[in-house]
mmCIF file of C-alpha atoms in Angstrom:
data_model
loop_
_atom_site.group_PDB
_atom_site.id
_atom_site.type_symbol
_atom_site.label_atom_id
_atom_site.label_comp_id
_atom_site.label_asym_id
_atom_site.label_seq_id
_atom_site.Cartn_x
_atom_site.Cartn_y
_atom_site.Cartn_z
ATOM 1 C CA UNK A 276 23.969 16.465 4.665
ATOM 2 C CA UNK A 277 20.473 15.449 4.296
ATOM 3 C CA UNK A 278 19.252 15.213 0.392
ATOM 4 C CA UNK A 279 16.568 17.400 1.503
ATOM 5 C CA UNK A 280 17.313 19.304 4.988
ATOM 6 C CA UNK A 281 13.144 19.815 5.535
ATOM 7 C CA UNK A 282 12.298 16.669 4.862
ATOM 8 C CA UNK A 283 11.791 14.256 8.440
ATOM 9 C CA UNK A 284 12.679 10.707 6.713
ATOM 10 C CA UNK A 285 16.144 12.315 4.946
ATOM 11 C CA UNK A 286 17.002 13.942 8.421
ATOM 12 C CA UNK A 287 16.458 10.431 9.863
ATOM 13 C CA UNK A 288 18.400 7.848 7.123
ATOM 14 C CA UNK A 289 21.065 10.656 7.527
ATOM 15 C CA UNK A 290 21.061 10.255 11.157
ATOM 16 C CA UNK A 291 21.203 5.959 11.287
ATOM 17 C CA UNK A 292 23.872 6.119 13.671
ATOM 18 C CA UNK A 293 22.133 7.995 16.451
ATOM 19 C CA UNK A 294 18.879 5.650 16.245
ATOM 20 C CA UNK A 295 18.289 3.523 19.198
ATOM 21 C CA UNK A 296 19.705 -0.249 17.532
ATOM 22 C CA UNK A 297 16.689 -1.757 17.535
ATOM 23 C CA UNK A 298 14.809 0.449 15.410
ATOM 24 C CA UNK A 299 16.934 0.420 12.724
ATOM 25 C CA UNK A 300 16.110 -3.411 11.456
ATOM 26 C CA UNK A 301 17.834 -3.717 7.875
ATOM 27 C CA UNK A 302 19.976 -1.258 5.532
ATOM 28 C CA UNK A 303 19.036 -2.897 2.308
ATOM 29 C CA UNK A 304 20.889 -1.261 -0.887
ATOM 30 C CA UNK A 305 17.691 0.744 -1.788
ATOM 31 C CA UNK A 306 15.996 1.525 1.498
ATOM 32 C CA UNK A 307 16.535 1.232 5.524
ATOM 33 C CA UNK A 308 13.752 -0.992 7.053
ATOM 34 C CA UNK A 309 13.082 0.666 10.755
ATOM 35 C CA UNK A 310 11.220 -1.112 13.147
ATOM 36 C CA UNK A 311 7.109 1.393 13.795
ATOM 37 C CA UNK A 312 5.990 2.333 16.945
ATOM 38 C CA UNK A 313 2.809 0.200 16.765
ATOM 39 C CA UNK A 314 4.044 -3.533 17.729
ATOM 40 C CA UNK A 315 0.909 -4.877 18.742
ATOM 41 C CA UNK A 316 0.682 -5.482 14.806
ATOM 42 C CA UNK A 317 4.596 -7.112 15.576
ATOM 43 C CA UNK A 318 7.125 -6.590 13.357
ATOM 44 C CA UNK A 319 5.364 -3.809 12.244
ATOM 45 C CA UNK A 320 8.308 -1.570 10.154
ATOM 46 C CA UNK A 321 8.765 1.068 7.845
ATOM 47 C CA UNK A 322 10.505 0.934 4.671
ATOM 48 C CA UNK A 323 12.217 4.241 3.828
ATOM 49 C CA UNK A 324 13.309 4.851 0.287
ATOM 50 C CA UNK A 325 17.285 5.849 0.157
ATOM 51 C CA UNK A 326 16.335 8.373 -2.618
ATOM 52 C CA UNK A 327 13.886 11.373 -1.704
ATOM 53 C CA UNK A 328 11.347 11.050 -4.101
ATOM 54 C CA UNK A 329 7.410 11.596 -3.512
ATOM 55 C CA UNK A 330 6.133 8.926 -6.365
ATOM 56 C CA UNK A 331 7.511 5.037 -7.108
ATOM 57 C CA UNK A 332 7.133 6.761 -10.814
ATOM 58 C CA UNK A 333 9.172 9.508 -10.393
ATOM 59 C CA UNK A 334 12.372 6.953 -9.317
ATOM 60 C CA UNK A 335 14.793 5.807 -11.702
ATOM 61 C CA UNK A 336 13.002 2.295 -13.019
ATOM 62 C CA UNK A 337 16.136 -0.006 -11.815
ATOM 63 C CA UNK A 338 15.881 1.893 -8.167
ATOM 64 C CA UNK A 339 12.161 1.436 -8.453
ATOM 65 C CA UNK A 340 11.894 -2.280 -9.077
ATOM 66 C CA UNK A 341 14.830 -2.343 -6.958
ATOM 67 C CA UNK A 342 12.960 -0.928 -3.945
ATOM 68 C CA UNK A 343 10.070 -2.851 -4.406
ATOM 69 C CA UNK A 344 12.296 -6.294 -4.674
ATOM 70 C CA UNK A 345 13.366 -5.072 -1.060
ATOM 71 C CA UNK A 346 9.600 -4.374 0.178
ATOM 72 C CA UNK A 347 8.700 -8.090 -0.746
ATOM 73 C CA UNK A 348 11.977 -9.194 0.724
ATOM 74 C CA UNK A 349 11.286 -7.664 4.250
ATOM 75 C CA UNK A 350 7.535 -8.244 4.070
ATOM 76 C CA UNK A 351 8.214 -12.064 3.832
ATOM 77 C CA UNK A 352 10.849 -11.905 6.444
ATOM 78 C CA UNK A 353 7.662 -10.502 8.345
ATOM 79 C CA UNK A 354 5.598 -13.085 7.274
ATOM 80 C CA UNK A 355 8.016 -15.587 8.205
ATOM 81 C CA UNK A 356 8.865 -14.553 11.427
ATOM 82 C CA UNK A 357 5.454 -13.560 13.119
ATOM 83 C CA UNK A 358 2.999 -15.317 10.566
ATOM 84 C CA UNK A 359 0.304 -12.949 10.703
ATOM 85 C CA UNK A 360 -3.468 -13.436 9.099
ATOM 86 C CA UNK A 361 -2.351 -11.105 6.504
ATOM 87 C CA UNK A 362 0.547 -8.295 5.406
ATOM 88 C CA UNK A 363 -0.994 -4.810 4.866
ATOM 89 C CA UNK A 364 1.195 -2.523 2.954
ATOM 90 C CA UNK A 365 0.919 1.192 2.487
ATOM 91 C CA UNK A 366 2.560 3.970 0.972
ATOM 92 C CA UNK A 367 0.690 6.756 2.241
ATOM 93 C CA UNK A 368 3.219 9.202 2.345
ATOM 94 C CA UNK A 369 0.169 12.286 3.066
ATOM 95 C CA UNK A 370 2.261 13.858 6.237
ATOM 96 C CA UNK A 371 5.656 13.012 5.294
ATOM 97 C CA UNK A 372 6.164 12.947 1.168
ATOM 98 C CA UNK A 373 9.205 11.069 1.438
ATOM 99 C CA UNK A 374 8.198 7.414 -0.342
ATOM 100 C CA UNK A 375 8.243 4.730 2.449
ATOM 101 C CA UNK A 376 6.124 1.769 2.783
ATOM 102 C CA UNK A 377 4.293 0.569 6.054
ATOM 103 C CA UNK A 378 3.972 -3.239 6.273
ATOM 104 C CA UNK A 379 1.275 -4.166 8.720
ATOM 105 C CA UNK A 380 1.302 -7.380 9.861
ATOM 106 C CA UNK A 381 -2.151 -8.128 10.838
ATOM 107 C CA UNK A 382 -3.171 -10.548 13.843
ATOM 108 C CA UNK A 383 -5.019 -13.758 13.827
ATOM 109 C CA UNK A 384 -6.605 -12.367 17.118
ATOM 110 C CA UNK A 385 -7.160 -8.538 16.019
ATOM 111 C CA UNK A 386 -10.753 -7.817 16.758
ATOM 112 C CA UNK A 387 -9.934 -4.945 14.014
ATOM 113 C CA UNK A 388 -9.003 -7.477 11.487
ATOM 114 C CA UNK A 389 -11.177 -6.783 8.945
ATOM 115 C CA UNK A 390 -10.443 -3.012 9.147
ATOM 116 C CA UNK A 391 -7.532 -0.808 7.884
ATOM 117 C CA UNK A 392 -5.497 -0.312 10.951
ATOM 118 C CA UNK A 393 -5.476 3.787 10.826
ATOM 119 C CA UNK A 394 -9.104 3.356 12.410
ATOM 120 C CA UNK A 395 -7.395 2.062 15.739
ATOM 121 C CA UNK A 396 -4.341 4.636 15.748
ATOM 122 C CA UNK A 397 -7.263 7.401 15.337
ATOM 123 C CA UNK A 398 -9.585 5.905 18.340
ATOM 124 C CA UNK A 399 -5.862 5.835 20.402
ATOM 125 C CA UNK A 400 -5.119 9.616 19.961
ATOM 126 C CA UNK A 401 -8.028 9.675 22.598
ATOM 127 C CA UNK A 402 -7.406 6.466 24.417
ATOM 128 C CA UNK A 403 -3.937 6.147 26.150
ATOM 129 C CA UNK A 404 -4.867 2.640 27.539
ATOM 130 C CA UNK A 405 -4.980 2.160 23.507
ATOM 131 C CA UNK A 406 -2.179 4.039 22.484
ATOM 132 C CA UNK A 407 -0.022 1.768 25.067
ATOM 133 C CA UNK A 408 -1.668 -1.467 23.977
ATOM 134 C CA UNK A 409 -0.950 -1.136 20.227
ATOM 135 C CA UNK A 410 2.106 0.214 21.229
ATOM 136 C CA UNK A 411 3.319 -3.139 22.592
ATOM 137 C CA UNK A 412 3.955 -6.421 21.194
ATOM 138 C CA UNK A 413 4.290 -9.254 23.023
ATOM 139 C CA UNK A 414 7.882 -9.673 23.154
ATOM 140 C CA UNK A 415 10.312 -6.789 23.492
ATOM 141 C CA UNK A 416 11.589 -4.457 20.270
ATOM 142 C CA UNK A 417 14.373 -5.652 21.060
ATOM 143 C CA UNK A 418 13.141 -9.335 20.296
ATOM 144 C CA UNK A 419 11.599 -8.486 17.583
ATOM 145 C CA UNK A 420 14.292 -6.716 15.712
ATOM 146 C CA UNK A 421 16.619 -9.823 16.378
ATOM 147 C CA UNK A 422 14.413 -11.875 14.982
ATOM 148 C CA UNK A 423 13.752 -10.065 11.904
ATOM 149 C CA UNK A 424 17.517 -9.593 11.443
ATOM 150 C CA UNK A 425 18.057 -13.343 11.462
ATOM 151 C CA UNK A 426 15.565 -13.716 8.873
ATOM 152 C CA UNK A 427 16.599 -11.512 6.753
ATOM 153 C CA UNK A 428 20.370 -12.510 7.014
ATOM 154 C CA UNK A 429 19.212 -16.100 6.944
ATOM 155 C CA UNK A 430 17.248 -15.536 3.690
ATOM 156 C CA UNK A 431 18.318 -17.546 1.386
ATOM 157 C CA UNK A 432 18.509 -20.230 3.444
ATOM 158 C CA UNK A 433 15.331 -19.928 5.498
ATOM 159 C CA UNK A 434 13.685 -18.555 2.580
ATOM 160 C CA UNK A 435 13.265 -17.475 -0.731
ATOM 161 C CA UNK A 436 11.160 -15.143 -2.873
ATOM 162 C CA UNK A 437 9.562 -17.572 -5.322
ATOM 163 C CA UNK B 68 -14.758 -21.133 -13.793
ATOM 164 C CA UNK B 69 -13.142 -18.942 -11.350
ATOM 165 C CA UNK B 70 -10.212 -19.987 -10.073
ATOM 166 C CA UNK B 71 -11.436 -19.712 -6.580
ATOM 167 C CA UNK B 72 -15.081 -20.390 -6.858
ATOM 168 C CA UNK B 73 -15.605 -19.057 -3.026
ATOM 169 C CA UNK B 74 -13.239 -16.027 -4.042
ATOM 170 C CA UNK B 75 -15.148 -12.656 -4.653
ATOM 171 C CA UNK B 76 -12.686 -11.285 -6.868
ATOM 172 C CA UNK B 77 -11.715 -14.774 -8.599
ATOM 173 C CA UNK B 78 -16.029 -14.507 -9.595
ATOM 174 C CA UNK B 79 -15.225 -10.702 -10.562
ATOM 175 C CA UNK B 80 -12.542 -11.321 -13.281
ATOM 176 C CA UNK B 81 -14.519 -14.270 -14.790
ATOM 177 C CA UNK B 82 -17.229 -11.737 -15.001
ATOM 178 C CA UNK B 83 -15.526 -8.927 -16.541
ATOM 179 C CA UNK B 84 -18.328 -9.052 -19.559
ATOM 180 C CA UNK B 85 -20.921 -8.727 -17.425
ATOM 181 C CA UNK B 86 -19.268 -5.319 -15.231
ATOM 182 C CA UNK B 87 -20.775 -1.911 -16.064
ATOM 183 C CA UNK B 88 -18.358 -0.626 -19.423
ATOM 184 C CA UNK B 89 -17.393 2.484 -16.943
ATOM 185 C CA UNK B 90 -16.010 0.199 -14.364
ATOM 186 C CA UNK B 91 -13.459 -2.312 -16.213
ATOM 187 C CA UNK B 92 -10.826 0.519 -16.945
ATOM 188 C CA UNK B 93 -8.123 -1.488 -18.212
ATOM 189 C CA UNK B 94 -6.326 -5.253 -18.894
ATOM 190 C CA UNK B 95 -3.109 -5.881 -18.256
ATOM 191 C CA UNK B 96 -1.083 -9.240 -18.619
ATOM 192 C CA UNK B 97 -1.068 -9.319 -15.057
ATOM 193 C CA UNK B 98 -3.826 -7.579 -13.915
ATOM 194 C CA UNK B 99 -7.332 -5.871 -14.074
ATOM 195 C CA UNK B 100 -8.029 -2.034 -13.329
ATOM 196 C CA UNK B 101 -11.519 -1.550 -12.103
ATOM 197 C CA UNK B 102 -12.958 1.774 -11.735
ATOM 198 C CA UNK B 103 -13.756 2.050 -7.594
ATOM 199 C CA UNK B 104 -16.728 3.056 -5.889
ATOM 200 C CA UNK B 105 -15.499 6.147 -3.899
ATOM 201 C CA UNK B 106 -15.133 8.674 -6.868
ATOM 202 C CA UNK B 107 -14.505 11.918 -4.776
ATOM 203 C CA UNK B 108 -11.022 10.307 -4.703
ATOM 204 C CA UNK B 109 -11.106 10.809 -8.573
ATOM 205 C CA UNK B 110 -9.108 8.356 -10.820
ATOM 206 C CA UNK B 111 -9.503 5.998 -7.817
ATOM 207 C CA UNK B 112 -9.075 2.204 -8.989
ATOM 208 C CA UNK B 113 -8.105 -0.967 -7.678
ATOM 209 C CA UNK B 114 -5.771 -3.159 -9.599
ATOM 210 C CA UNK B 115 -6.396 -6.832 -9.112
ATOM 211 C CA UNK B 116 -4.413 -9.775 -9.904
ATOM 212 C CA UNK B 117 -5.010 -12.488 -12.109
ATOM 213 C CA UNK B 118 -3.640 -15.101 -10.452
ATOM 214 C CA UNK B 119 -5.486 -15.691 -7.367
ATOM 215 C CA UNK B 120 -2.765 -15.041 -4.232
ATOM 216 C CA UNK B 121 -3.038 -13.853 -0.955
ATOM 217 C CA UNK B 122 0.549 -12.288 -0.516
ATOM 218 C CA UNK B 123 2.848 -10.751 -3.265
ATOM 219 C CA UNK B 124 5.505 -13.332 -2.180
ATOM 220 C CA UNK B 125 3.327 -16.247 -3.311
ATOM 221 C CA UNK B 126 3.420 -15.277 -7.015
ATOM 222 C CA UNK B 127 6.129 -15.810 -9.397
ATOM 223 C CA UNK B 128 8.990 -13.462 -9.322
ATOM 224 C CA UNK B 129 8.468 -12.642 -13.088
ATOM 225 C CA UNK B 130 4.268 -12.104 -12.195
ATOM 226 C CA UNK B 131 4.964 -10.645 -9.462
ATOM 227 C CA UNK B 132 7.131 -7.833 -10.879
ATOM 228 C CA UNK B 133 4.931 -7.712 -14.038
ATOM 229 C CA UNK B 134 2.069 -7.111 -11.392
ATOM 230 C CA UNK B 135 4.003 -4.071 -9.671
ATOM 231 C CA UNK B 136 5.028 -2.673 -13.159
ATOM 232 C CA UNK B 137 1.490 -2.312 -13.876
ATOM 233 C CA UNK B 138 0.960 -0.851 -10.088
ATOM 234 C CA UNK B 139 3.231 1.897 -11.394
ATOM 235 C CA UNK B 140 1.443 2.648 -14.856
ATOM 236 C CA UNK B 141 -1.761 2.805 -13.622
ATOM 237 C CA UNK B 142 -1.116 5.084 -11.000
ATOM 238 C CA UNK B 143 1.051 7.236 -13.023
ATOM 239 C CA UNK B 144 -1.899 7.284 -15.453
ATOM 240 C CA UNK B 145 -4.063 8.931 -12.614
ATOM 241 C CA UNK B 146 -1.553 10.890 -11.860
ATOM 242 C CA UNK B 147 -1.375 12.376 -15.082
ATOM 243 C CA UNK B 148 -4.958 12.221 -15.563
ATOM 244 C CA UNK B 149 -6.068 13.901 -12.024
ATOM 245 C CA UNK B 150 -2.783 15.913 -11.036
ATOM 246 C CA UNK B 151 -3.412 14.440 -6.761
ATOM 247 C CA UNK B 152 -1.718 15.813 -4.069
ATOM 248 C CA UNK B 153 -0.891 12.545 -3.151
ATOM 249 C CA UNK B 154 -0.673 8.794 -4.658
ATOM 250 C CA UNK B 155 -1.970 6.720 -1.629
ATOM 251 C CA UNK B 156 -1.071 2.950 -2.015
ATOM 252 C CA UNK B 157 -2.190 0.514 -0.033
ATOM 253 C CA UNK B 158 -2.548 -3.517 -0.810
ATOM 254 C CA UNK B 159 -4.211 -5.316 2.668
ATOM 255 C CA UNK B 160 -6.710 -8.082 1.708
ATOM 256 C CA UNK B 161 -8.416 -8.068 5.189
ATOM 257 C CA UNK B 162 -11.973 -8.618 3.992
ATOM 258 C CA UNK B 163 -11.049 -10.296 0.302
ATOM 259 C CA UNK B 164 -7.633 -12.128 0.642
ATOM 260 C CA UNK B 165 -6.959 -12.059 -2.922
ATOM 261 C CA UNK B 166 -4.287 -9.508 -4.501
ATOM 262 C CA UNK B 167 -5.154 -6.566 -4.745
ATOM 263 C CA UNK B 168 -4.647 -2.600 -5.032
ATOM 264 C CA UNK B 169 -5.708 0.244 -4.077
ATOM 265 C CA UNK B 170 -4.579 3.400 -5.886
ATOM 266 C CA UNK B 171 -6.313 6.518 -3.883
ATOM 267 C CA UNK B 172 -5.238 9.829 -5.673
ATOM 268 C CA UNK B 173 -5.607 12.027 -2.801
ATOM 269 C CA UNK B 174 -7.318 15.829 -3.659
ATOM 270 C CA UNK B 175 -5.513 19.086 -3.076
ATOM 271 C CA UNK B 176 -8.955 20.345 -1.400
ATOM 272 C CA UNK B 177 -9.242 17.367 0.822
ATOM 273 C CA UNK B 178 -9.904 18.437 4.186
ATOM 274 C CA UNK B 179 -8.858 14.841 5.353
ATOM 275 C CA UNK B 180 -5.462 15.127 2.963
ATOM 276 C CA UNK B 181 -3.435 14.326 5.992
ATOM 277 C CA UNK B 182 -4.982 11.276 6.891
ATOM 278 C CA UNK B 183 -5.985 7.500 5.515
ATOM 279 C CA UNK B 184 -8.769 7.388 2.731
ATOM 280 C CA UNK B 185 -10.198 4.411 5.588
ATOM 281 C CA UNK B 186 -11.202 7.035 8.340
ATOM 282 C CA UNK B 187 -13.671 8.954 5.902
ATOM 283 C CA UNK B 188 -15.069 5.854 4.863
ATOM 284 C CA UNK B 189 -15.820 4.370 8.278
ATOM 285 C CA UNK B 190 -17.538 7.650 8.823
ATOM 286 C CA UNK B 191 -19.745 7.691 5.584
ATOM 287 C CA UNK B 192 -21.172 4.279 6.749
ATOM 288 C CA UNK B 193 -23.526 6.098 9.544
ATOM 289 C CA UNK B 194 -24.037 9.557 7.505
ATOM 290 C CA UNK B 195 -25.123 8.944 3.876
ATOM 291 C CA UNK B 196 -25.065 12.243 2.858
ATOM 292 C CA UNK B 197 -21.063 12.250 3.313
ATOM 293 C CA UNK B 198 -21.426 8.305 1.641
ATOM 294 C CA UNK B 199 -22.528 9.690 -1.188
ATOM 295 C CA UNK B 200 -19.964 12.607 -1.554
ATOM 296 C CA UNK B 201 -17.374 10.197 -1.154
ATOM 297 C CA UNK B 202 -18.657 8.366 -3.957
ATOM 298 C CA UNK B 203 -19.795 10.927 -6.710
ATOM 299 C CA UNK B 204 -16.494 12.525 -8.664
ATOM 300 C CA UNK B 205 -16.465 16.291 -10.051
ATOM 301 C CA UNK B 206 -17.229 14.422 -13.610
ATOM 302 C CA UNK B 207 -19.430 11.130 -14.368
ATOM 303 C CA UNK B 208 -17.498 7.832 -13.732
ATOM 304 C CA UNK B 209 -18.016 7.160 -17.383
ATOM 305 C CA UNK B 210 -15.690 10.598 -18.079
ATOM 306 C CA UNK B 211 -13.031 9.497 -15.794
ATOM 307 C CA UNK B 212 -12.755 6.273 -17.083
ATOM 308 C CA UNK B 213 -12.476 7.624 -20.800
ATOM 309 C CA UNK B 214 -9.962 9.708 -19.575
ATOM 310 C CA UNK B 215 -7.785 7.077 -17.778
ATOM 311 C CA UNK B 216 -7.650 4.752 -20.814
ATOM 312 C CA UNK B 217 -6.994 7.900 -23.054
ATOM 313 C CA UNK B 218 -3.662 8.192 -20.826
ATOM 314 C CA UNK B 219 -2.747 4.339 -20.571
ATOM 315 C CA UNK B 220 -3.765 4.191 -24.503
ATOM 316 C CA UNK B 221 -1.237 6.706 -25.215
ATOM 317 C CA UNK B 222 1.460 6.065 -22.575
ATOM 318 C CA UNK B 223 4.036 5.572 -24.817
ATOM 319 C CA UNK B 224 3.715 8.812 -26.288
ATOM 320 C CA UNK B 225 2.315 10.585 -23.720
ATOM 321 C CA UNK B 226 3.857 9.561 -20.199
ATOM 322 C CA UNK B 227 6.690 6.958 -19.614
ATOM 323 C CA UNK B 228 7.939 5.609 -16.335
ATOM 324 C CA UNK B 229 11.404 6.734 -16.580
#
């Protein structure tokens, strides 16, 4: 069962095993990395908290510092991988109250760069050329997700939080 | 001397005498709470680093944790303070590539609850009318202020991050 049946992000870390494999990048012991629909910005993902909760502050402090270890841990593995001009992250959580973090990685060639990336996902609800291009990275999800995987496996080899 | 002469926010915390009272909210070990400009988001501050880093993974683990501790307790102070809808996070650096955080509360009465803070904001920069709504708070910037270091003041007794 779901921890909360309403809730979209407990139906979906309750449902793993049905995902398509490469969205689901990492189970870390806190949160499930999955891979976002918006891979222009590639290796886009979302970090889902295990625990419902709506605030960081209203999880247990261990799980809390615990989670946010794993949100630098991925968003280096990010880094790493696609070396973008700089990691956004966001915990929005305004549609779906269920705490999970988007890390961005922004583009060297982004003509958006210096703008939150929400401004482009707005202008592509009216644009499907849009919506397809920032849809798309440029290598497969597929790709992608193996690559992040490796990282993160690799970590303490390949890198380290320091 | 700034660390980073060139750096706008390295010249902002070696300036902190010289910023409005209203506007320097709080300093932590880590960090620097400074009252932001678009009030109608009340409570909103941003939370810069001391150290001057572009990503979270380039600081310290102990700084960096000490950073995100203070993440938490400030925006549990607004949420204790301003009662949001929604604690809106975001960290992205694309304009000033120097650590920093954004801490939106989000209002019940928002008509744009469901979306990011950014979209209003790109709007307000061709109508000033909704600039300056965005900006102005139901009470005076001083008030809030007053009110957010009341809270962080008193944590101990009258919040905790449990």
């Amino acid at each position: 069962m779901p921890q909360y049946p309403s809730c979209p992000l407990c139906d979906k870390l309750h449902g793993l095993q049905e995902l398509p494999d490469e969205e689901l990048v990492w189970q870390f012991p806190h949160s499930v990395a999955l891979l976002g629909p918006w891979q222009y910005h590639t290796g886009y993902c979302i970090l889902v908290s295990r625990v419902h909760a709506v605030e960081l502050h209203h999880l247990p402090p261990s799980v809390r510092r615990g989670y946010l270890e794993e949100m630098c841990l991925l968003a280096q593995a990010i880094d790493v991988c696609f070396q973008p001009r700089k990691m956004n992250y966001e915990a929005l959580g305004n549609q779906v109250a269920h705490l999970h973090w988007h890390l961005f990685p922004r583009r060297h060639d982004d003509p958006d760069a210096l703008k939150a990336v929400w401004l482009g996902f707005e202008r592509a609800e009216e644009d499907r050329a849009l919506k397809e291009r920032l849809q798309t990275g440029p290598i497969s999800r597929t790709a992608i997700t193996a690559r992040l995987r490796a990282c993160i496996k690799n970590g303490d080899r390949t890198f380290e939080i320091h």
